[in-house]
C-alpha positions as MATLAB code, in Angstrom:
seq = 'MNLSNYGNYLDLKDILADEVKFPCTFQSRFPRLGFLDPTSCHGNAEAQDLPAGSRLELPFWLAKDLCNNKRQLVTVDKPKIFHKVYKEIMKADSSAMELPTFSLHYYGFGLRCAHFPTIPDNEDMRSVLLDCFVGRFRRVSDCAMNSVNCDVGALTAEMDSCEKTMFLRGQASLDEFNSWQAGQTAGGRVETSDEMKKLIKRRREHESTTQFL';
ca = [
      -0.250   -4.602   -0.045;
      -2.865   -4.318    2.677;
      -3.770   -0.634    2.742;
      -6.120   -0.901    5.713;
      -3.710   -2.671    8.076;
      -0.059   -2.000    7.306;
       2.638   -4.202    8.743;
       1.301   -7.643    7.767;
       4.060   -9.942    8.994;
       3.530  -12.507    6.228;
       3.208  -10.044    3.340;
       6.490   -9.550    1.479;
       5.399   -6.147    0.145;
       4.578   -4.957    3.659;
       7.956   -6.172    4.903;
       9.697   -4.204    2.159;
       7.529   -1.156    2.845;
       8.622   -1.261    6.492;
      12.137   -0.518    5.225;
      11.171    2.975    3.970;
      13.209    5.580    5.830;
      11.974    8.635    7.727;
      14.046   11.710    8.676;
      14.437   11.672   12.466;
      15.922   13.998   15.091;
      17.181   12.412   18.324;
      15.838   14.136   21.433;
      18.389   12.791   23.887;
      21.895   11.336   24.001;
      22.234    7.681   22.993;
      25.285    6.000   24.570;
      27.792    4.290   22.259;
      25.720    4.782   19.115;
      27.980    7.395   17.601;
      28.885    5.000   14.783;
      25.413    5.647   13.335;
      26.511    9.193   12.521;
      30.248    9.299   11.736;
      30.132   13.108   11.445;
      29.418   13.364   15.186;
      32.444   11.252   16.151;
      36.001   12.395   16.557;
      38.565    9.649   16.311;
      37.138    6.539   17.950;
      33.577    6.185   16.586;
      32.757    3.107   18.684;
      33.435    4.957   21.943;
      31.373    8.007   21.100;
      27.782    8.664   22.064;
      25.152    9.889   19.645;
      24.366   13.432   20.846;
      20.916   14.944   21.154;
      19.897   16.834   18.047;
      21.497   14.341   15.669;
      19.553   13.881   12.451;
      19.404   10.456   10.817;
      17.115    8.544    8.522;
      15.646    5.492   10.232;
      13.557    2.674    8.758;
       9.915    2.611    9.762;
      10.206   -0.602   11.790;
      12.698    1.132   14.094;
      11.298    4.667   14.069;
       7.799    3.538   15.096;
       9.140    2.219   18.410;
      11.123    5.377   19.098;
       8.330    7.810   18.246;
       4.749    7.049   19.207;
       2.011    8.206   21.565;
       3.789    6.627   24.561;
       7.282    7.988   24.048;
       9.182   10.249   21.709;
      12.876    9.463   21.908;
      13.104   10.891   18.402;
      10.901   13.247   16.447;
       9.959   12.134   12.957;
       9.679   14.771   10.245;
       7.427   14.576    7.220;
       9.236   12.981    4.263;
       9.941   15.353    1.411;
       7.698   13.509   -1.033;
       4.644   14.385    1.092;
       5.365   18.095    1.454;
       2.728   20.570    0.361;
       4.242   21.230   -3.060;
       3.991   17.548   -4.003;
       0.447   17.361   -2.660;
      -0.508   20.229   -4.961;
       1.015   18.419   -7.939;
      -0.927   15.294   -7.043;
      -4.205   17.206   -6.682;
      -3.656   18.842  -10.074;
      -3.218   15.536  -11.940;
      -2.351   12.437   -9.956;
      -2.459   10.248  -13.072;
       0.590   12.051  -14.465;
       2.782   11.276  -11.437;
       5.567    8.714  -11.716;
       5.167    7.203   -8.257;
       8.354    5.061   -8.331;
      10.425    8.261   -8.526;
       9.027    9.103   -5.077;
       8.893    5.602   -3.610;
       8.406    2.048   -4.867;
       5.865    1.697   -2.032;
       4.221    5.115   -2.271;
       0.882    4.229   -0.654;
       2.491    2.155    2.085;
       4.934    4.997    2.754;
       2.093    7.491    3.128;
       0.054    5.266    5.428;
       3.041    4.869    7.706;
       3.315    8.661    8.041;
       0.023    8.645    9.916;
       1.640    6.569   12.664;
       3.866    9.392   13.915;
       2.382   12.097   16.189;
       5.254   14.495   15.441;
       4.446   14.794   11.725;
       2.246   17.875   11.230;
      -1.075   17.414    9.416;
      -0.572   13.673    9.236;
      -4.237   13.002    9.990;
      -5.264   13.950    6.451;
      -2.677   11.622    4.895;
      -5.180    8.829    4.363;
      -7.614   11.096    2.509;
      -4.770   12.442    0.349;
      -3.673    8.913   -0.539;
      -7.271    7.904   -1.261;
      -7.686   10.830   -3.658;
      -4.470    9.808   -5.393;
      -5.593    6.181   -5.609;
      -9.023    7.082   -7.025;
      -7.489    9.493   -9.502;
      -5.149    6.826  -10.856;
      -7.397    3.756  -10.618;
      -9.112    4.204  -13.994;
      -5.763    4.429  -15.795;
      -4.434    1.318  -14.059;
      -7.640   -0.541  -14.917;
      -7.599    0.591  -18.555;
      -3.971   -0.497  -18.910;
      -4.764   -3.930  -17.491;
      -7.793   -4.440  -19.754;
      -6.114   -3.191  -22.942;
      -2.560   -4.447  -22.712;
      -2.648   -7.606  -24.814;
       0.699   -8.073  -26.577;
       2.001   -4.825  -25.029;
       5.240   -4.099  -23.180;
       4.197   -4.631  -19.550;
       7.401   -3.033  -18.260;
       6.627    0.226  -20.046;
       3.012    0.235  -18.846;
       3.932   -0.291  -15.195;
       6.923    2.063  -15.140;
       4.861    4.816  -13.477;
       3.105    2.520  -10.969;
       4.072    1.744   -7.393;
       4.061   -1.821   -6.017;
       0.382   -1.681   -5.038;
      -0.730   -0.535   -8.479;
       1.471   -3.128  -10.189;
      -0.249   -5.837   -8.161;
      -3.671   -4.557   -9.261;
      -2.471   -4.373  -12.857;
      -1.231   -7.981  -12.873;
      -4.413   -9.235  -11.226;
      -6.475   -7.363  -13.801;
      -4.497   -8.978  -16.614;
      -4.968  -12.422  -15.072;
      -8.724  -11.846  -14.753;
      -8.914  -10.742  -18.387;
      -7.033  -13.845  -19.536;
      -9.367  -16.087  -17.540;
     -12.434  -14.340  -18.968;
     -11.156  -14.649  -22.548;
     -10.396  -18.329  -21.975;
     -13.909  -18.898  -20.657;
     -15.450  -17.133  -23.656;
     -13.422  -19.333  -26.002;
     -14.539  -22.457  -24.138;
     -11.037  -23.247  -22.999;
     -11.740  -23.434  -19.265;
     -12.090  -26.696  -17.383;
     -15.891  -26.447  -17.263;
     -16.220  -24.917  -20.705;
     -19.344  -23.005  -19.699;
     -21.123  -21.552  -16.691;
     -23.229  -24.148  -14.901;
     -25.871  -23.834  -12.227;
     -24.515  -24.705   -8.801;
     -25.948  -27.626   -6.831;
     -27.376  -25.294   -4.203;
     -29.158  -23.250   -6.841;
     -30.556  -26.417   -8.450;
     -32.008  -27.454   -5.095;
     -33.505  -24.008   -4.581;
     -35.140  -24.062   -8.034;
     -36.506  -27.573   -7.397;
     -38.057  -26.552   -4.051;
     -39.590  -23.449   -5.650;
     -41.194  -25.513   -8.419;
     -42.542  -28.048   -5.926;
     -43.987  -25.211   -3.871;
     -45.638  -23.662   -6.944;
     -47.084  -27.041   -7.946;
     -48.510  -27.617   -4.456;
     -50.013  -24.104   -4.423;
     -51.881  -24.756   -7.705;
     -53.752  -27.725   -6.208;
     -54.893  -25.795   -3.138;
];
């Protein structure tokens, strides 16, 4: 997942992360949308309007167009998993958190909170997520480097989608390194590149010319 630029159209993880839902409150009446909230309808749901003040959970891809710096047809509230009490737990020991119990796309979820102007204190969300990421990075790295013949499912059970991707890439890098050490790669050993060979040759020619001057 691209943490610096969420919403990559071609990234499957970003597409899935755009489906995370935010609690929203409608600020005005929406004609003929009463079916979205059956509790607000009486009898014929299709003929009812969605009244102002209705509270629904909307996916990010829809909520971002209804609540932004240009217009606020709905107000978006901070998701429960980012309330102060959970921030305190994370600050105490982020490595002990089971992120999938909060969201399978925890980091992507948090980054999307910063999009909404109606969420209080959302400007510090990136720094909070960064602290969480740094606090958990060593554990993810250690698991990837020391997980030969281990149950991968058990190791990644507490990781969100971003951390799982890092874990799998770390495992792949370790396998490639071990294969290279054993001489099982295509080249078998590290070789000097053609550009470096040319640079070394020019340096030697220059040194030889300098000696005769």
